[in-house]
Short mmCIF file of C-alpha atoms and ligand atoms in Angstrom, two decimals:
data_model
loop_
_atom_site.label_atom_id
_atom_site.label_comp_id
_atom_site.label_asym_id
_atom_site.label_seq_id
_atom_site.Cartn_x
_atom_site.Cartn_y
_atom_site.Cartn_z
CA MET H 7 0.00 0.00 0.00
CA LYS H 8 2.91 2.29 0.50
CA ARG H 9 4.00 4.21 -2.55
CA LEU H 10 7.55 4.72 -3.64
CA LEU H 11 8.89 8.13 -2.81
CA PRO H 12 8.97 10.18 -6.00
CA ALA H 13 12.47 11.31 -5.05
CA LEU H 14 13.72 7.72 -5.22
CA ILE H 15 12.23 7.14 -8.64
CA CYS H 16 14.01 10.03 -10.35
CA CYS H 17 17.60 9.21 -9.32
CA GLY H 18 18.66 9.76 -12.92
CA LEU H 19 17.94 13.46 -12.54
CA LEU H 20 20.12 13.97 -9.50
CA PRO H 21 23.10 15.62 -11.24
CA ILE H 22 20.78 18.20 -12.82
CA LEU H 23 19.11 18.94 -9.49
CA ASN H 24 22.52 19.41 -7.88
CA ASP H 25 23.33 22.09 -10.41
CA LEU H 26 20.13 23.87 -9.64
CA THR H 27 20.90 24.13 -5.92
CA ALA H 28 23.28 26.93 -6.92
CA VAL H 29 20.24 29.05 -7.79
CA SER H 30 18.49 27.99 -4.59
CA SER H 31 15.51 26.17 -6.10
CA SER H 32 16.22 22.87 -4.34
CA ALA H 33 14.66 24.37 -1.20
CA ALA H 34 11.42 24.56 -3.16
CA SER H 35 11.18 20.88 -3.86
CA PRO H 36 8.16 19.27 -2.21
CA PRO H 37 8.55 17.89 1.31
CA GLN H 38 9.34 14.20 1.62
CA PRO H 39 6.26 12.14 2.56
CA TYR H 40 5.92 11.32 6.25
CA GLY H 41 4.93 7.79 7.30
CA PRO H 42 2.48 5.70 5.27
CA VAL H 43 0.69 7.50 2.43
CA PRO H 44 -2.58 6.76 0.64
CA THR H 45 -2.85 4.86 -2.64
CA GLU H 46 -4.65 6.43 -5.59
CA ARG H 47 -7.74 4.35 -4.88
CA GLN H 48 -7.75 5.53 -1.27
CA LEU H 49 -7.41 9.17 -2.37
CA ARG H 50 -10.49 8.78 -4.61
CA TRP H 51 -12.37 7.30 -1.64
CA HIS H 52 -11.33 10.16 0.69
CA GLU H 53 -12.79 12.62 -1.81
CA MET H 54 -16.21 10.97 -1.54
CA GLU H 55 -16.56 11.75 2.19
CA PHE H 56 -20.27 10.88 2.37
CA TYR H 57 -22.07 7.89 0.86
CA GLY H 58 -24.81 5.49 1.82
CA PHE H 59 -25.70 1.95 2.66
CA LEU H 60 -28.84 0.20 1.42
CA HIS H 61 -29.89 -2.68 3.69
CA PHE H 62 -32.59 -4.54 1.82
CA THR H 63 -33.45 -8.25 1.69
CA VAL H 64 -35.89 -10.85 3.06
CA ASN H 65 -35.48 -9.18 6.48
CA THR H 66 -37.38 -6.16 5.16
CA PHE H 67 -40.40 -8.45 4.78
CA THR H 68 -39.95 -10.66 7.86
CA ASP H 69 -39.28 -7.66 10.13
CA ARG H 70 -35.95 -9.04 11.31
CA GLU H 71 -32.38 -7.74 11.50
CA TRP H 72 -30.64 -11.07 10.89
CA GLY H 73 -32.40 -13.71 8.81
CA ASN H 74 -31.82 -17.33 9.73
CA GLY H 75 -31.25 -18.55 6.18
CA ASP H 76 -34.48 -20.56 5.93
CA GLU H 77 -36.65 -17.71 4.64
CA ASP H 78 -38.88 -18.59 1.73
CA GLU H 79 -37.71 -16.71 -1.39
CA LYS H 80 -41.36 -15.78 -1.91
CA VAL H 81 -41.33 -13.35 1.02
CA PHE H 82 -39.15 -10.97 -0.99
CA ASN H 83 -41.80 -9.04 -2.87
CA PRO H 84 -41.52 -5.24 -2.95
CA THR H 85 -44.80 -3.74 -4.10
CA ASP H 86 -43.49 -0.61 -5.80
CA PHE H 87 -39.71 -0.93 -6.17
CA ASP H 88 -38.17 2.22 -7.59
CA ALA H 89 -34.39 2.36 -7.94
CA ASP H 90 -34.56 5.97 -9.18
CA GLN H 91 -36.47 7.05 -6.09
CA ILE H 92 -33.90 5.32 -3.83
CA VAL H 93 -30.87 6.73 -5.65
CA SER H 94 -32.40 10.22 -5.92
CA ALA H 95 -32.97 10.26 -2.16
CA ALA H 96 -29.28 9.51 -1.67
CA LYS H 97 -28.21 12.06 -4.25
CA GLN H 98 -30.36 14.82 -2.79
CA ALA H 99 -28.81 14.10 0.59
CA GLY H 100 -25.39 14.76 -0.97
CA MET H 101 -24.19 11.17 -1.02
CA LYS H 102 -21.53 10.33 -3.58
CA GLY H 103 -22.20 6.60 -3.73
CA LEU H 104 -24.33 3.70 -2.48
CA ILE H 105 -23.38 0.28 -1.14
CA LEU H 106 -26.07 -2.38 -1.53
CA THR H 107 -26.40 -5.52 0.62
CA ALA H 108 -26.27 -7.84 -2.39
CA LYS H 109 -26.32 -10.69 0.15
CA HIS H 110 -26.75 -10.33 3.92
CA HIS H 111 -26.06 -13.03 6.54
CA ASP H 112 -29.27 -14.92 5.56
CA GLY H 113 -27.74 -15.76 2.18
CA PHE H 114 -30.60 -14.45 0.00
CA CYS H 115 -29.15 -12.92 -3.16
CA LEU H 116 -30.60 -9.71 -4.59
CA TRP H 117 -29.28 -10.73 -7.99
CA PRO H 118 -30.01 -13.97 -9.92
CA SER H 119 -26.74 -15.68 -8.99
CA ARG H 120 -26.10 -18.80 -11.05
CA TYR H 121 -24.61 -20.50 -8.00
CA THR H 122 -27.76 -20.68 -5.84
CA GLU H 123 -31.53 -20.93 -6.02
CA HIS H 124 -31.84 -18.75 -2.93
CA SER H 125 -32.29 -15.48 -4.76
CA VAL H 126 -34.63 -13.04 -6.48
CA LYS H 127 -35.08 -15.54 -9.30
CA ASN H 128 -37.41 -17.56 -7.06
CA SER H 129 -39.26 -14.57 -5.74
CA PRO H 130 -42.63 -13.43 -7.14
CA TRP H 131 -41.14 -9.95 -7.63
CA LYS H 132 -41.14 -9.20 -11.38
CA GLY H 133 -42.08 -12.83 -11.98
CA GLY H 134 -38.60 -13.97 -10.92
CA GLN H 135 -36.99 -11.75 -13.57
CA GLY H 136 -35.94 -8.99 -11.19
CA ASP H 137 -32.36 -8.00 -10.30
CA VAL H 138 -31.95 -5.42 -7.54
CA VAL H 139 -28.18 -5.20 -8.04
CA LYS H 140 -28.69 -4.35 -11.70
CA GLU H 141 -31.42 -1.80 -11.06
CA ILE H 142 -29.57 0.01 -8.26
CA SER H 143 -26.21 -0.04 -10.06
CA THR H 144 -27.67 1.37 -13.28
CA ALA H 145 -29.69 3.98 -11.39
CA CYS H 146 -26.48 5.00 -9.59
CA ARG H 147 -24.78 5.49 -12.94
CA ARG H 148 -27.73 7.49 -14.26
CA HIS H 149 -27.59 9.83 -11.29
CA GLY H 150 -23.79 10.10 -11.13
CA LEU H 151 -23.28 8.10 -7.94
CA LYS H 152 -20.68 5.38 -7.45
CA PHE H 153 -21.87 1.86 -6.70
CA GLY H 154 -20.48 -0.63 -4.19
CA VAL H 155 -21.41 -4.05 -2.85
CA TYR H 156 -21.76 -5.72 0.53
CA LEU H 157 -21.43 -9.49 0.20
CA SER H 158 -21.74 -11.11 3.62
CA PRO H 159 -18.98 -13.67 4.19
CA TRP H 160 -21.25 -15.42 6.70
CA ASP H 161 -24.04 -17.29 4.91
CA ARG H 162 -26.71 -18.96 7.06
CA ASN H 163 -28.42 -20.52 4.05
CA ASN H 164 -25.59 -22.26 2.25
CA LYS H 165 -25.17 -25.97 3.00
CA ASP H 166 -21.41 -25.79 2.60
CA TYR H 167 -20.84 -22.91 4.99
CA ALA H 168 -17.80 -23.60 7.21
CA ARG H 169 -16.42 -26.10 4.66
CA PRO H 170 -13.79 -25.35 2.00
CA GLU H 171 -16.41 -25.59 -0.79
CA TYR H 172 -18.11 -22.46 0.48
CA ILE H 173 -14.99 -20.36 -0.19
CA THR H 174 -15.24 -21.31 -3.87
CA TYR H 175 -18.95 -20.38 -3.80
CA TYR H 176 -18.21 -17.05 -2.08
CA ARG H 177 -15.49 -16.12 -4.56
CA ASN H 178 -17.70 -17.11 -7.49
CA GLN H 179 -20.35 -14.74 -6.22
CA LEU H 180 -17.77 -11.99 -5.80
CA ARG H 181 -16.74 -12.55 -9.42
CA GLU H 182 -20.35 -12.31 -10.59
CA LEU H 183 -20.83 -9.01 -8.79
CA LEU H 184 -17.52 -7.59 -9.96
CA THR H 185 -17.93 -8.52 -13.60
CA ASN H 186 -21.63 -8.09 -14.41
CA TYR H 187 -22.52 -4.73 -12.92
CA GLY H 188 -20.03 -2.18 -14.23
CA ASP H 189 -17.66 -0.21 -12.08
CA ILE H 190 -17.60 -0.94 -8.35
CA PHE H 191 -16.05 1.58 -5.95
CA THR H 192 -15.96 -0.65 -2.90
CA VAL H 193 -16.46 -4.13 -1.54
CA TRP H 194 -17.59 -4.14 2.09
CA PHE H 195 -16.56 -7.23 4.11
CA ASP H 196 -18.58 -7.64 7.29
CA GLY H 197 -16.83 -9.31 10.20
CA ALA H 198 -19.99 -10.79 11.78
CA ASN H 199 -20.08 -14.58 12.10
CA GLY H 200 -22.72 -15.71 14.55
CA GLY H 201 -22.76 -19.53 14.32
CA ASP H 202 -26.40 -20.72 14.23
CA GLY H 203 -28.16 -21.12 10.91
CA TYR H 204 -30.25 -23.15 8.50
CA TYR H 205 -27.27 -24.31 6.40
CA GLY H 206 -29.24 -26.24 3.77
CA GLY H 207 -31.46 -27.84 6.41
CA ALA H 208 -28.77 -28.91 8.89
CA ARG H 209 -29.99 -26.27 11.36
CA GLU H 210 -26.94 -26.28 13.53
CA LYS H 211 -24.21 -24.09 14.90
CA ARG H 212 -21.18 -23.76 12.67
CA GLN H 213 -18.04 -22.06 13.88
CA ILE H 214 -15.23 -20.88 11.70
CA ASP H 215 -11.92 -19.17 12.39
CA ASN H 216 -12.36 -15.71 10.88
CA ARG H 217 -8.64 -15.28 10.54
CA THR H 218 -7.99 -18.34 8.38
CA TYR H 219 -11.28 -19.68 6.96
CA TYR H 220 -11.83 -17.08 4.23
CA ASP H 221 -8.12 -17.04 3.24
CA TRP H 222 -8.41 -13.28 3.05
CA PRO H 223 -5.27 -12.54 1.01
CA ASN H 224 -6.62 -14.67 -1.85
CA THR H 225 -10.21 -13.48 -1.44
CA TRP H 226 -9.02 -9.87 -1.60
CA ARG H 227 -7.00 -10.77 -4.67
CA VAL H 228 -10.25 -11.51 -6.57
CA VAL H 229 -11.24 -7.88 -6.01
CA ARG H 230 -7.81 -6.49 -6.88
CA ASP H 231 -7.71 -8.53 -10.11
CA LEU H 232 -11.20 -7.65 -11.32
CA ARG H 233 -11.61 -4.11 -9.94
CA PRO H 234 -8.20 -2.63 -9.18
CA GLY H 235 -9.78 0.76 -8.44
CA ALA H 236 -12.09 -0.60 -5.72
CA VAL H 237 -11.33 -0.03 -2.05
CA MET H 238 -12.02 -2.80 0.44
CA PHE H 239 -13.52 -2.39 3.90
CA SER H 240 -13.21 -4.55 7.00
CA ASP H 241 -12.16 -4.38 10.66
CA GLY H 242 -8.68 -4.93 9.32
CA GLY H 243 -8.60 -2.96 6.08
CA PRO H 244 -6.90 -3.46 3.72
CA ASP H 245 -8.04 -0.06 2.36
CA PHE H 246 -10.32 1.45 4.99
CA ARG H 247 -11.33 0.35 8.43
CA TRP H 248 -14.39 0.05 10.64
CA VAL H 249 -14.50 2.88 13.16
CA GLY H 250 -15.29 0.45 16.00
CA ASN H 251 -18.93 1.44 16.66
CA GLU H 252 -22.20 1.63 14.72
CA SER H 253 -23.19 5.07 15.95
CA GLY H 254 -21.26 6.99 13.31
CA ILE H 255 -18.79 8.62 15.70
CA ALA H 256 -15.06 8.68 14.97
CA GLY H 257 -12.52 9.04 17.75
CA ASP H 258 -10.98 12.39 18.57
CA PRO H 259 -8.26 12.21 17.42
CA CYS H 260 -9.02 9.95 14.48
CA TRP H 261 -5.76 9.10 12.70
CA GLU H 262 -5.82 7.89 9.10
CA THR H 263 -3.21 5.27 9.97
CA LEU H 264 -3.17 1.84 11.64
CA ASN H 265 -0.83 -1.10 12.22
CA LEU H 266 -2.38 -3.76 9.99
CA THR H 267 -0.30 -6.72 11.13
CA GLY H 268 -2.55 -9.25 12.88
CA ARG H 269 -5.80 -7.60 11.79
CA TYR H 270 -8.49 -9.21 9.59
CA PRO H 271 -12.27 -8.94 9.09
CA GLY H 272 -13.78 -9.75 12.48
CA SER H 273 -10.56 -9.17 14.44
CA SER H 274 -10.47 -7.06 17.60
CA SER H 275 -11.82 -3.54 17.36
CA ALA H 276 -9.11 -2.20 19.68
CA GLY H 277 -7.54 0.90 18.16
CA LEU H 278 -10.07 1.26 15.33
CA ASN H 279 -11.91 4.29 16.72
CA SER H 280 -8.87 6.57 16.90
CA GLY H 281 -6.48 4.72 14.62
CA GLU H 282 -2.82 4.41 15.59
CA ARG H 283 0.10 6.82 15.33
CA PRO H 284 2.83 6.26 14.48
CA ALA H 285 1.68 3.32 12.37
CA THR H 286 2.75 1.27 9.41
CA ASP H 287 -0.28 1.56 7.11
CA TRP H 288 -2.70 4.13 5.70
CA VAL H 289 -6.10 2.67 6.67
CA PRO H 290 -8.59 5.50 7.27
CA ALA H 291 -11.89 5.03 9.11
CA GLU H 292 -15.42 4.68 7.82
CA CYS H 293 -18.29 5.57 10.18
CA ASP H 294 -21.27 3.33 9.40
CA VAL H 295 -24.57 4.18 11.03
CA SER H 296 -28.24 3.76 10.19
CA ILE H 297 -30.70 6.63 9.85
CA ARG H 298 -33.03 4.44 11.95
CA PRO H 299 -32.35 2.25 15.00
CA GLY H 300 -32.16 -0.90 12.82
CA TRP H 301 -30.22 -1.58 9.62
CA PHE H 302 -33.32 -2.96 7.87
CA TYR H 303 -36.68 -1.23 7.49
CA HIS H 304 -39.23 -1.77 10.26
CA ALA H 305 -42.54 0.13 10.17
CA LYS H 306 -42.41 0.40 13.95
CA GLU H 307 -39.35 2.63 13.60
CA ASP H 308 -41.03 5.17 11.30
CA ALA H 309 -41.12 7.72 14.10
CA ARG H 310 -37.53 7.00 15.14
CA VAL H 311 -35.74 8.35 12.08
CA LYS H 312 -32.72 10.40 13.14
CA LYS H 313 -33.46 14.11 13.21
CA PRO H 314 -31.50 16.55 11.04
CA THR H 315 -29.73 17.83 14.16
CA GLN H 316 -28.60 14.27 14.99
CA LEU H 317 -27.43 13.70 11.42
CA LEU H 318 -25.47 16.95 11.55
CA ASP H 319 -23.82 15.94 14.81
CA ILE H 320 -22.82 12.62 13.21
CA TYR H 321 -21.50 14.42 10.12
CA TYR H 322 -19.26 16.71 12.17
CA LYS H 323 -18.00 13.74 14.23
CA SER H 324 -17.28 11.52 11.22
CA VAL H 325 -16.50 13.47 8.03
CA GLY H 326 -15.35 16.33 10.27
CA ARG H 327 -12.77 14.05 11.89
CA GLY H 328 -11.18 12.84 8.67
CA ALA H 329 -13.34 9.70 8.21
CA CYS H 330 -15.97 8.88 5.60
CA LEU H 331 -19.63 8.64 6.60
CA ASN H 332 -21.63 5.64 5.36
CA LEU H 333 -25.24 6.42 6.31
CA ASN H 334 -27.72 3.57 5.93
CA LEU H 335 -31.07 4.26 4.25
CA PRO H 336 -33.19 1.10 4.41
CA PRO H 337 -35.72 0.73 1.57
CA ASP H 338 -39.19 -0.15 2.87
CA ARG H 339 -41.57 -2.92 1.77
CA ARG H 340 -42.55 -0.92 -1.27
CA GLY H 341 -38.88 -0.79 -2.26
CA ARG H 342 -38.61 2.96 -1.65
CA ILE H 343 -36.99 5.25 0.88
CA HIS H 344 -39.66 6.23 3.39
CA GLU H 345 -40.97 9.82 3.40
CA ASN H 346 -39.80 10.46 6.98
CA ASP H 347 -36.22 9.57 6.07
CA ILE H 348 -36.37 11.82 3.00
CA ARG H 349 -37.66 14.74 5.05
CA SER H 350 -34.92 14.44 7.62
CA LEU H 351 -32.22 14.10 4.96
CA ALA H 352 -33.49 17.15 3.08
CA GLU H 353 -33.24 19.40 6.14
CA PHE H 354 -29.81 17.99 7.00
CA ARG H 355 -28.60 18.74 3.45
CA ARG H 356 -30.15 22.20 3.39
CA THR H 357 -28.27 23.09 6.56
CA LEU H 358 -24.94 21.74 5.33
CA ASP H 359 -25.30 23.55 1.99
CA ALA H 360 -26.20 26.81 3.71
CA THR H 361 -23.21 26.40 6.03
CA PHE H 362 -20.56 25.56 3.48
CA ALA H 363 -21.74 27.74 0.58
CA ASN H 364 -19.51 30.61 1.62
CA ASN H 365 -15.95 30.45 2.95
CA LEU H 366 -15.76 33.60 5.06
CA ALA H 367 -11.97 33.46 4.94
CA LYS H 368 -12.03 34.03 1.17
CA GLY H 369 -10.12 37.16 0.25
CA ALA H 370 -8.29 37.32 3.60
CA LYS H 371 -4.76 38.74 3.65
CA LEU H 372 -2.48 35.92 4.65
CA SER H 373 0.83 36.03 6.46
CA ALA H 374 2.68 32.85 7.23
CA SER H 375 5.61 32.61 9.66
CA ASN H 376 7.38 30.44 7.07
CA THR H 377 6.89 29.38 3.45
CA ARG H 378 8.86 26.52 1.98
CA GLY H 379 11.76 27.93 -0.05
CA LYS H 380 9.81 31.21 -0.16
CA ALA H 381 8.26 29.59 -3.23
CA LYS H 382 4.88 30.53 -4.72
CA GLN H 383 4.19 26.84 -5.18
CA PHE H 384 3.97 26.39 -1.39
CA ALA H 385 2.48 29.78 -0.53
CA ALA H 386 -0.17 30.23 2.16
CA LYS H 387 -2.73 31.42 -0.41
CA ASN H 388 -2.98 27.80 -1.55
CA VAL H 389 -5.19 27.11 1.48
CA LEU H 390 -7.92 29.37 0.09
CA ASP H 391 -8.18 28.18 -3.51
CA HIS H 392 -10.65 25.30 -2.96
CA LYS H 393 -8.18 22.84 -4.45
CA ARG H 394 -6.96 19.76 -2.61
CA GLN H 395 -3.92 19.50 -4.87
CA THR H 396 -2.38 22.83 -3.80
CA TYR H 397 -1.00 23.40 -0.33
CA TRP H 398 0.94 25.61 2.00
CA ALA H 399 4.16 23.98 3.23
CA THR H 400 7.06 25.11 5.37
CA ASP H 401 10.77 24.43 5.23
CA ASP H 402 12.01 21.11 6.59
CA GLY H 403 12.37 21.30 10.35
CA ILE H 404 9.76 24.08 10.68
CA THR H 405 7.04 22.07 12.40
CA THR H 406 5.20 24.72 14.44
CA PRO H 407 4.44 27.53 11.98
CA GLU H 408 1.69 30.14 12.29
CA LEU H 409 -0.66 31.56 9.72
CA VAL H 410 -2.50 34.84 10.26
CA LEU H 411 -5.65 35.61 8.27
CA ASP H 412 -6.55 39.28 8.20
CA LEU H 413 -10.23 39.29 7.26
CA GLY H 414 -10.36 43.05 6.70
CA LYS H 415 -13.57 43.42 8.70
CA PRO H 416 -15.31 41.66 11.60
CA VAL H 417 -16.62 38.26 10.51
CA THR H 418 -18.84 35.87 12.49
CA PHE H 419 -18.32 32.12 12.17
CA ASN H 420 -18.77 28.95 14.22
CA VAL H 421 -17.13 26.30 12.02
CA VAL H 422 -13.45 26.09 11.10
CA SER H 423 -12.33 23.67 8.42
CA LEU H 424 -8.83 22.35 7.67
CA ARG H 425 -7.39 19.79 5.26
CA GLU H 426 -3.96 18.27 4.95
CA TYR H 427 -2.40 17.40 1.61
CA LEU H 428 -2.81 13.63 1.89
CA PRO H 429 -0.24 12.39 -0.68
CA LEU H 430 2.46 13.54 1.77
CA GLY H 431 0.99 11.58 4.69
CA GLN H 432 -0.58 12.74 7.94
CA ARG H 433 1.86 15.29 9.35
CA VAL H 434 0.12 17.48 11.91
CA ASP H 435 -0.37 16.20 15.48
CA ALA H 436 -1.97 19.26 17.06
CA PHE H 437 -2.98 22.85 16.35
CA ALA H 438 -4.71 25.81 17.96
CA LEU H 439 -6.84 28.70 16.70
CA ASP H 440 -6.80 32.24 18.03
CA GLN H 441 -9.04 35.22 17.46
CA PHE H 442 -7.83 38.82 17.72
CA LYS H 443 -9.83 40.35 20.54
CA ASP H 444 -9.36 43.65 22.38
CA GLY H 445 -5.88 44.11 20.95
CA GLN H 446 -4.56 40.60 21.66
CA TRP H 447 -4.66 37.02 20.50
CA VAL H 448 -7.08 34.80 22.42
CA GLU H 449 -7.27 31.07 21.82
CA PHE H 450 -10.78 29.84 20.93
CA ALA H 451 -10.13 26.24 19.90
CA LYS H 452 -7.49 23.56 19.85
CA SER H 453 -7.48 20.17 18.29
CA THR H 454 -5.38 17.23 17.09
CA SER H 455 -5.62 15.12 13.91
CA ILE H 456 -6.55 16.76 10.59
CA GLY H 457 -5.98 14.33 7.70
CA ASN H 458 -8.63 14.53 4.99
CA LEU H 459 -10.74 17.02 6.92
CA ARG H 460 -11.11 18.52 10.38
CA LEU H 461 -14.23 20.49 11.17
CA ILE H 462 -14.32 22.38 14.43
CA ARG H 463 -17.85 23.36 15.35
CA GLY H 464 -18.26 25.63 18.32
CA ASP H 465 -19.68 28.88 19.62
CA ARG H 466 -19.91 31.83 17.32
CA VAL H 467 -16.76 33.93 17.12
CA THR H 468 -16.70 37.48 15.75
CA THR H 469 -13.29 38.84 14.88
CA ASP H 470 -11.35 40.51 12.07
CA LYS H 471 -8.24 38.34 12.44
CA VAL H 472 -7.76 34.62 12.94
CA ARG H 473 -4.50 32.85 13.67
CA LEU H 474 -3.74 29.19 13.07
CA ARG H 475 -0.89 27.78 15.14
CA VAL H 476 0.42 24.32 14.39
CA THR H 477 1.58 23.26 17.85
CA LYS H 478 2.98 19.82 17.02
CA ALA H 479 3.83 18.09 13.77
CA ALA H 480 5.88 15.02 12.87
CA ALA H 481 7.22 16.79 9.76
CA CYS H 482 6.83 20.23 8.20
CA PRO H 483 3.06 20.69 7.69
CA ALA H 484 1.41 20.58 4.25
CA LEU H 485 -2.05 22.14 4.57
CA SER H 486 -4.25 22.23 1.51
CA GLU H 487 -7.38 24.05 2.70
CA PHE H 488 -8.62 26.38 5.42
CA GLY H 489 -12.15 27.71 5.86
CA LEU H 490 -14.36 29.72 8.20
CA TYR H 491 -18.10 29.09 8.00
CA ALA H 492 -21.28 30.11 9.76
CA GLU H 493 -24.11 27.67 10.36
CA PRO H 494 -27.55 29.16 9.72
CA ALA H 495 -28.82 30.69 12.95
CA GLN H 496 -31.77 28.38 13.14
CA VAL H 497 -31.40 24.69 12.46
CA LYS H 498 -35.06 23.70 12.12
CA ALA H 499 -36.34 20.59 13.88
CA PRO H 500 -38.08 18.18 11.49
CA SER H 501 -41.86 18.04 11.45
CA LEU H 502 -42.30 14.27 11.57
C1 FUL E 605 -23.08 -5.71 10.99
C2 FUL E 605 -24.18 -6.67 10.54
O1 FUL E 605 -24.28 -7.77 11.39
C3 FUL E 605 -25.42 -5.84 10.49
O2 FUL E 605 -26.56 -6.58 10.21
C4 FUL E 605 -25.21 -4.74 9.45
O3 FUL E 605 -25.08 -5.31 8.16
C5 FUL E 605 -23.98 -3.92 9.79
C6 FUL E 605 -23.63 -2.89 8.75
O4 FUL E 605 -22.86 -4.74 9.99
O5 FUL E 605 -21.91 -6.34 11.33
CA1 CA E 606 -5.56 24.27 -1.86
#
């Protein structure tokens, strides 16, 4: 996962670079990366920030959270399935992708897999001709969202589960999903393995060793071979990690890095919430949480949809701590996202859009205590250009620089936003923010990890000057964005 340092690749150019040092431009070469750095596929995933889960299967119709594996295929019968309605709900909420439970623990397949009869092909829905994976994946493409799959490793229906034959079955299904449905941005590997099940009629408890049974390196290889751009999720990476809870809350700090040795899907959750630093691997966190108490739709939870204020709190504590947010929207028995969920999402989105429409730091006069090689390429103004690829960096060894933003007039804000330039690794350990008040600097916030994004949401501050102080960094900082924002005064409660 670690990339070669660009400096090592271009050894052939060294004599030329040496010559140039005479005219002092070597000081303006980019900083060396610090620690593990993200792969291209991980960078694309970081940019998504917010996407959704769709939990949908026989459980939707049996009112359960975990099916036993003996459900009659006939129970799966949405009355008014509408992939466009589902995907539009996600899009309007600002999601950049959707991950569908193609198969949950009960083993029922939402696509007509040729390896089992336990699928939509034996359901009355669309006369057995339906394919939820196809409909959702094509609707995602129509609406410009990425599509991903959840394929439960645990299968309470399959007769071979816990035997070697099942691994062949599981990989065959992975291949079907990865070859027949266009581009896939992620494969989500759940670590749950409960034991009891139907297992082709055996109705017994089957235990497996999570660490060895699925032969993860070779199972992951199927994904790498067929979809090299896809990122894989599990408790142990390899590309992004579980955050250690299902409430959508990342640790504070939440480091993008982790020591992967000894971790696998279903391994201990120790360290997942905050990550580890220093660490050997870039394995950022995903916060998965449902908009309702359960992962699947239950009519009795219609009045328990998370309120916009709760969704906002989750957003600030997940995306705002450098993780991605995977918010579950469970389709109902019609095969649509329920009106209450849509209403809550719409208000949540409206508030976020109103908040982030206007960076109040735009146009500020910037003065940095240090700029790498005094070069334009690394100038402080790069933090205000809305581009992740440009950044402010300091000279090597300058790890606690300051940046003053002169706003020209009093400005009121309650959200501060920072990004690091990820290709150079996670560099900043801690920082503080000051406002200029009554002729002196007064600290109003301090924090730790930044990574992809850090949002600090607090009381309203009115000032005409803000100062950012990096108070600890493992290497000279490389900050790509800085923003000041004001949440709308009134965040309306939903009228459910
Ligand atoms: C868990 C599963 O057991 C739940 O049913 C759900 O799919 C959740 C996202 O992951 O481990
Ligand atoms: Ca920038």
